[in-house]
Coordinates of C-alpha atoms in Angstrom, one line a residue:
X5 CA -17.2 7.2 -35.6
X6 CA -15.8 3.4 -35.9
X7 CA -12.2 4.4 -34.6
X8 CA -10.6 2.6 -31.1
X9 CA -9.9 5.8 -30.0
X10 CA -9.7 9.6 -30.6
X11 CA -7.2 12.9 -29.8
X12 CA -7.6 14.4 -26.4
X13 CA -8.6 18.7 -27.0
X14 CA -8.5 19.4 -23.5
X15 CA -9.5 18.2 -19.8
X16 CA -11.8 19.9 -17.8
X17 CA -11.9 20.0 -14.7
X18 CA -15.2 19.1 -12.1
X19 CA -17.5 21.2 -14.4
X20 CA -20.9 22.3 -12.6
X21 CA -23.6 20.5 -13.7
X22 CA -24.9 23.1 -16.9
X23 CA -21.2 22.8 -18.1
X24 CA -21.3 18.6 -18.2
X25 CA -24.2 19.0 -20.2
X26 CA -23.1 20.8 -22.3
X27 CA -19.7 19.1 -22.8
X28 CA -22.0 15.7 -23.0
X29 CA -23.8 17.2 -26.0
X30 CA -20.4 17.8 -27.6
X31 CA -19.4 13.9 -27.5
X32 CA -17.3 14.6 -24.5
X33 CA -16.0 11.7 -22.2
X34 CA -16.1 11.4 -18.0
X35 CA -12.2 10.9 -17.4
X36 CA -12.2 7.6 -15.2
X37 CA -8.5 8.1 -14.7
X38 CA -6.7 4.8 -16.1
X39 CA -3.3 6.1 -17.8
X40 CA -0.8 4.3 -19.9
X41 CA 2.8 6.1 -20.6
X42 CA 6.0 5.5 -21.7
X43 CA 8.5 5.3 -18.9
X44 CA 11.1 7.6 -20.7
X45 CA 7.9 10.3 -20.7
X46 CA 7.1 9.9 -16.9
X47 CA 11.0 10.3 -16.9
X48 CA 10.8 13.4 -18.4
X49 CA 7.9 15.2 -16.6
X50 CA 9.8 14.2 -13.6
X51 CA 13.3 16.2 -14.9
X52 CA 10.9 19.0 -16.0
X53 CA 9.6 19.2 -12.2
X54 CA 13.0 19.5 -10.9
X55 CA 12.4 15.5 -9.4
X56 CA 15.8 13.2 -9.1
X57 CA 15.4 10.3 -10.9
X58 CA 17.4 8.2 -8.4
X59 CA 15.3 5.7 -6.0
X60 CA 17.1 7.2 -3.1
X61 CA 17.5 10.3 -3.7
X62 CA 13.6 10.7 -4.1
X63 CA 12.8 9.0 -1.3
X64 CA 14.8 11.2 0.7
X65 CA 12.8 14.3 0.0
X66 CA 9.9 12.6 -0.3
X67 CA 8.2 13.9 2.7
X68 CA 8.8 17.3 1.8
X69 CA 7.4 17.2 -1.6
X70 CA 3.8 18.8 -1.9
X71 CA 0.6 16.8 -2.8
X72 CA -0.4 17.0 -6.2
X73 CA -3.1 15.9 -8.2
X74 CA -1.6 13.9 -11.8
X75 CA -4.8 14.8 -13.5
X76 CA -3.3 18.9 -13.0
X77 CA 0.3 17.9 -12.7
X78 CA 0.9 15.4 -15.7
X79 CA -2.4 14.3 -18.0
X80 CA -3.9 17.9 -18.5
X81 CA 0.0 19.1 -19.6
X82 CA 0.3 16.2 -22.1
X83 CA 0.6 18.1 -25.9
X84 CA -0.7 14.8 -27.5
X85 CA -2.9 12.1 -25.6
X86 CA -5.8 9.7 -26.3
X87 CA -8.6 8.2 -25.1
X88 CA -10.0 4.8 -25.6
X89 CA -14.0 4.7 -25.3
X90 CA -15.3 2.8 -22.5
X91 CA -18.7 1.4 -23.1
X92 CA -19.4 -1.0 -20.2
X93 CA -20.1 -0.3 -16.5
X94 CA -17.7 1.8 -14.1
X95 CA -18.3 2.8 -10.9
X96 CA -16.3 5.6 -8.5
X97 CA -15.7 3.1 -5.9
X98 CA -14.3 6.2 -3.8
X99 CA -16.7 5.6 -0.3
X100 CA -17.4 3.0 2.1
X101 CA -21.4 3.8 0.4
X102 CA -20.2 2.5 -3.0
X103 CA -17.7 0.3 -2.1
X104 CA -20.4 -2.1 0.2
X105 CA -22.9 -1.7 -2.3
X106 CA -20.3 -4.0 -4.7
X107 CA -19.9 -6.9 -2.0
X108 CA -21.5 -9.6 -2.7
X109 CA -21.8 -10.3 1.2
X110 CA -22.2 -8.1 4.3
X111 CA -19.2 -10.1 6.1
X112 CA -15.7 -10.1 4.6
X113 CA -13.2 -11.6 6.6
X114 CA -14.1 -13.1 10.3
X115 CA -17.0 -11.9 11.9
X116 CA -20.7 -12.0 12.2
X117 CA -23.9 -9.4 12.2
X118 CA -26.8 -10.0 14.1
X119 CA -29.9 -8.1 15.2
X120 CA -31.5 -5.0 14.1
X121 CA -28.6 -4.0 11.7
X122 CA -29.8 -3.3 7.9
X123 CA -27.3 -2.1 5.6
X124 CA -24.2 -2.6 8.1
X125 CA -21.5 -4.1 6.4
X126 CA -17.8 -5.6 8.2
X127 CA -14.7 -5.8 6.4
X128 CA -12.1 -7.6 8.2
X129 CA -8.2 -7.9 7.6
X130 CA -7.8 -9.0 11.4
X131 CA -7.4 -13.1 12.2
X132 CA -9.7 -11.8 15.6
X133 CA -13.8 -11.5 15.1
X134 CA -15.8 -8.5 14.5
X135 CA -19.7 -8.5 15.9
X136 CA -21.8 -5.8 15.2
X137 CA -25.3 -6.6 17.3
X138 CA -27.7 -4.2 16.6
X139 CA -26.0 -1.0 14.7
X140 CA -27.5 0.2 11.3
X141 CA -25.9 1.1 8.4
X142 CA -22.2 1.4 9.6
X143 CA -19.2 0.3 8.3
X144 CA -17.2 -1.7 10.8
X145 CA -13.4 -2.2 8.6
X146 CA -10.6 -3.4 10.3
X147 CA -6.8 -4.1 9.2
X148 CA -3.6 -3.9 10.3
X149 CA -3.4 -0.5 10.2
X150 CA -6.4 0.4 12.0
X151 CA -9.8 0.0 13.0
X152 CA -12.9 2.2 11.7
X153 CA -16.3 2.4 13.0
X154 CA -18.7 4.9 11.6
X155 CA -21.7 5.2 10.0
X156 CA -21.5 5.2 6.1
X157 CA -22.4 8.8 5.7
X158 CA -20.0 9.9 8.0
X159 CA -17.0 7.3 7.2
X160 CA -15.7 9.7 4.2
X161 CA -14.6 12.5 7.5
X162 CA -11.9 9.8 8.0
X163 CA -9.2 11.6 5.3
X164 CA -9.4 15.1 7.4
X165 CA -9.0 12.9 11.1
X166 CA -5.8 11.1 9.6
X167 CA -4.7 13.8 7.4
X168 CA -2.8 15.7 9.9
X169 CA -1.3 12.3 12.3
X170 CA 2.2 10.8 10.9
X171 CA 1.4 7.1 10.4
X172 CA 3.4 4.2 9.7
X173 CA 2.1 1.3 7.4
X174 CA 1.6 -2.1 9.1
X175 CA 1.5 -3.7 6.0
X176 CA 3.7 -3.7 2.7
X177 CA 4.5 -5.4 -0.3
X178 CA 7.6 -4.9 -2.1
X179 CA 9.9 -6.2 -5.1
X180 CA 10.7 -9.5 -2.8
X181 CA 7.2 -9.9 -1.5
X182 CA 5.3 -8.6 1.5
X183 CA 5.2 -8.0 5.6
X184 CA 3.2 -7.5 8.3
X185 CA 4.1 -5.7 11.5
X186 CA 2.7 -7.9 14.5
X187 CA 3.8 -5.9 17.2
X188 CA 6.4 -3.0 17.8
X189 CA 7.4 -1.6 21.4
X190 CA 9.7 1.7 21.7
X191 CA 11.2 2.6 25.0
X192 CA 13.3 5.6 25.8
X193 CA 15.9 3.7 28.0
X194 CA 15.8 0.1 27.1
X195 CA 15.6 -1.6 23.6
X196 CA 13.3 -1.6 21.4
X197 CA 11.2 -4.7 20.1
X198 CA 9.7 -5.2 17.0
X199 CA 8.0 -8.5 15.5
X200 CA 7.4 -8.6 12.1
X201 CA 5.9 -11.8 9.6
X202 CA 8.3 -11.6 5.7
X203 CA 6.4 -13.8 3.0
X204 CA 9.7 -13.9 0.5
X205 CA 8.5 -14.2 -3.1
X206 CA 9.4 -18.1 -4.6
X207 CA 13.0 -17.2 -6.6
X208 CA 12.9 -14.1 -4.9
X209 CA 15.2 -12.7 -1.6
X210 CA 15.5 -9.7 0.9
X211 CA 17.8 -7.1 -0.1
X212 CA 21.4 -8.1 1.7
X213 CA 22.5 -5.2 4.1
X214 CA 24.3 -4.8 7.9
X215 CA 22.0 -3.3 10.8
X216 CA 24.4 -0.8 12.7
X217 CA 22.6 -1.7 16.3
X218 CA 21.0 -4.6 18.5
X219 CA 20.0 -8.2 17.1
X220 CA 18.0 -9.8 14.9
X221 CA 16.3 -13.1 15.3
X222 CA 14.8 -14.6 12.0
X223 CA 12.5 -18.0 12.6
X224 CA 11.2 -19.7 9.6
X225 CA 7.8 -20.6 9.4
X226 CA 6.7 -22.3 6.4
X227 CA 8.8 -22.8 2.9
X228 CA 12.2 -23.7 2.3
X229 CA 15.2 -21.6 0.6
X230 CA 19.0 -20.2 1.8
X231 CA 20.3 -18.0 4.1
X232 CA 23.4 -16.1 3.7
X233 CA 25.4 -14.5 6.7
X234 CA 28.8 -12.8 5.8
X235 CA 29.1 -15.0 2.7
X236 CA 28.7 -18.8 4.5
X237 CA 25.0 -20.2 3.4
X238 CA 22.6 -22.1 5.6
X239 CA 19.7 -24.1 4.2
X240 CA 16.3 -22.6 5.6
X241 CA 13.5 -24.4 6.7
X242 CA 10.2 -24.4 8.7
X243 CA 11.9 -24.3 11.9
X244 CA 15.3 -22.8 11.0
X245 CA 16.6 -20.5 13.7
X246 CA 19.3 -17.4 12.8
X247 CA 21.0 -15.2 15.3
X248 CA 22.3 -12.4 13.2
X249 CA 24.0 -9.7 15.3
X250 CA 25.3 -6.2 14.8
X251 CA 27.7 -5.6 11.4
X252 CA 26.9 -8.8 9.8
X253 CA 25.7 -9.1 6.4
X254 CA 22.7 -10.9 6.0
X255 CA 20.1 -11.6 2.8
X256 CA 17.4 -14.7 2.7
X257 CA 16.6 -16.5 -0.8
X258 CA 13.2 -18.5 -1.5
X259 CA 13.7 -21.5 -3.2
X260 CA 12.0 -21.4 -7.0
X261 CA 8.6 -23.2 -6.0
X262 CA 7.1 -21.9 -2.9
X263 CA 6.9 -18.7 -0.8
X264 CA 8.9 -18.2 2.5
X265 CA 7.6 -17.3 5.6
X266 CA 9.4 -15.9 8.3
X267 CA 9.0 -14.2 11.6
X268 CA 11.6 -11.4 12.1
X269 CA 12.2 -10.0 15.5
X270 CA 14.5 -6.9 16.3
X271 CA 16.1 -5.9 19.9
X272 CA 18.1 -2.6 19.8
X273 CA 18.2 1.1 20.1
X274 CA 16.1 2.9 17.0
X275 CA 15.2 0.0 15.3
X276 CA 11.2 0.4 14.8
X277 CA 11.8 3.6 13.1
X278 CA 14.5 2.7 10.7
X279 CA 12.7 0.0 9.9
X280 CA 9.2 1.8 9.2
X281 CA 11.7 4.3 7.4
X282 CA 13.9 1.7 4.7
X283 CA 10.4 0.0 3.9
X284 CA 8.5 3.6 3.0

């Protein structure tokens, strides 16, 4: 009829082909999986899965936790939902396939095509070219966190090769802003050394704790804002230097205008993994 939206019977789930037609014919609608909630409900489903609701203590387990779908877990277990009608276009950008067929050039980031190479696409995160001379219909994606070559009917394969290999993110954003890792080294005997670029959100600062091993060397790059080590405060600028060893508390504030940039480097025992293991 004319209403925004309508009461949600029931979900069903990846019907065969007969069974979407029929559900078409009875005015059903293709779930495209936007939600909106109520945080005291997600709250709930979590206390009815036995989930703590503390930040840390979640974490903590959060390896161990199976992976579940939300459609099964939380949307098809809702007693009373809605749906709003969508009438416009919507694609399942959910392969390399769909997603090149949305760019609106065949070279995202640095790099260049050239040769016999229809329907080859690059998509670069990486400051370093990418040429692809030659090689039809691949996808050639790189980013911090890897580099894929493959062809685009053969890119999806890339979920079962990772699925079973622990990885750690080289990229993150969080409640202060974001980070790159730009190199890491662990050794067995000596320190390790890891380099890592902070953008600090303008008005915005790292959270304030102690490393328990090795150094910490903090270089500002661009921006301006205040550094605070063991309570004294030190304006921050491009160019700043900060020696911040063992025990010492330390947090970095972005002035209210402009974003921070810093390069962080860490010497010590274990530090590349307790790093890679506060920011998961």
């Amino acid at each position: 009829g004319n209403i925004s939206y309508a009461s949600v019977a029931r979900f069903t789930e990846k019907p065969d082909r007969l069974g979407a037609q029929q559900l078409i014919s009875q005015g059903a609608l293709w779930n495209c999986g936007i939600y909106a909630f109520k945080l005291r409900y997600m709250l709930a489903c979590m206390e009815r899965s036995d989930l703590p609701l503390n930040d840390k203590a979640l974490c903590a387990m959060y390896d161990s936790l199976p992976v579940r779908s939300f459609d099964e877990e939380i949307a098809e277990r809702a007693e009373r939902a809605v749906v709003l009608p969508y009438e416009g276009e919507w694609r399942d950008i959910g392969s390399w396939q769909a997603l090149t067929e949305q760019l609106g050039n065949r070279v995202i980031g640095r790099g260049q095509i050239s040769g016999p190479a229809h329907g080859t696409h690059i998509v670069n995160e990486l400051p370093y070219p990418l040429h692809v001379i030659g090689v039809e219909d691949i996808i050639a994606a790189a980013s911090p966190d890897g580099i894929l070559i493959a062809t685009k009917s053969h890119a999806h394969a890339i979920k079962e090769k990772l699925g079973t290999l622990q990885l750690r993110p080289m990229h993150g954003e969080t409640s202060w802003g974001s980070y790159r890792v730009l190199d890491e080294y662990v050794h067995r005997s000596l320190n390790d050394i890891l380099a890592i670029r902070l953008t600090v959100l303008p008005d915005h600062r790292l959270n304030g704790h102690c490393h328990g091993s090795g150094l910490k060397v903090w270089t500002i790059v661009s921006g301006r804002g205040e550094v605070m080590l063991n309570g004294e405060r030190f304006a921050a600028a491009s160019g700043s230097v900060f020696r911040i060893p063992v025990d010492m508390y330390h947090t970095i504030r972005a002035d209210l205008d402009t974003p921070l940039e810093l390069i962080e480097v860490r010497l010590g025992e274990s530090l590349v993994s307790a790093f890679f293991k506060s920011e998961a």
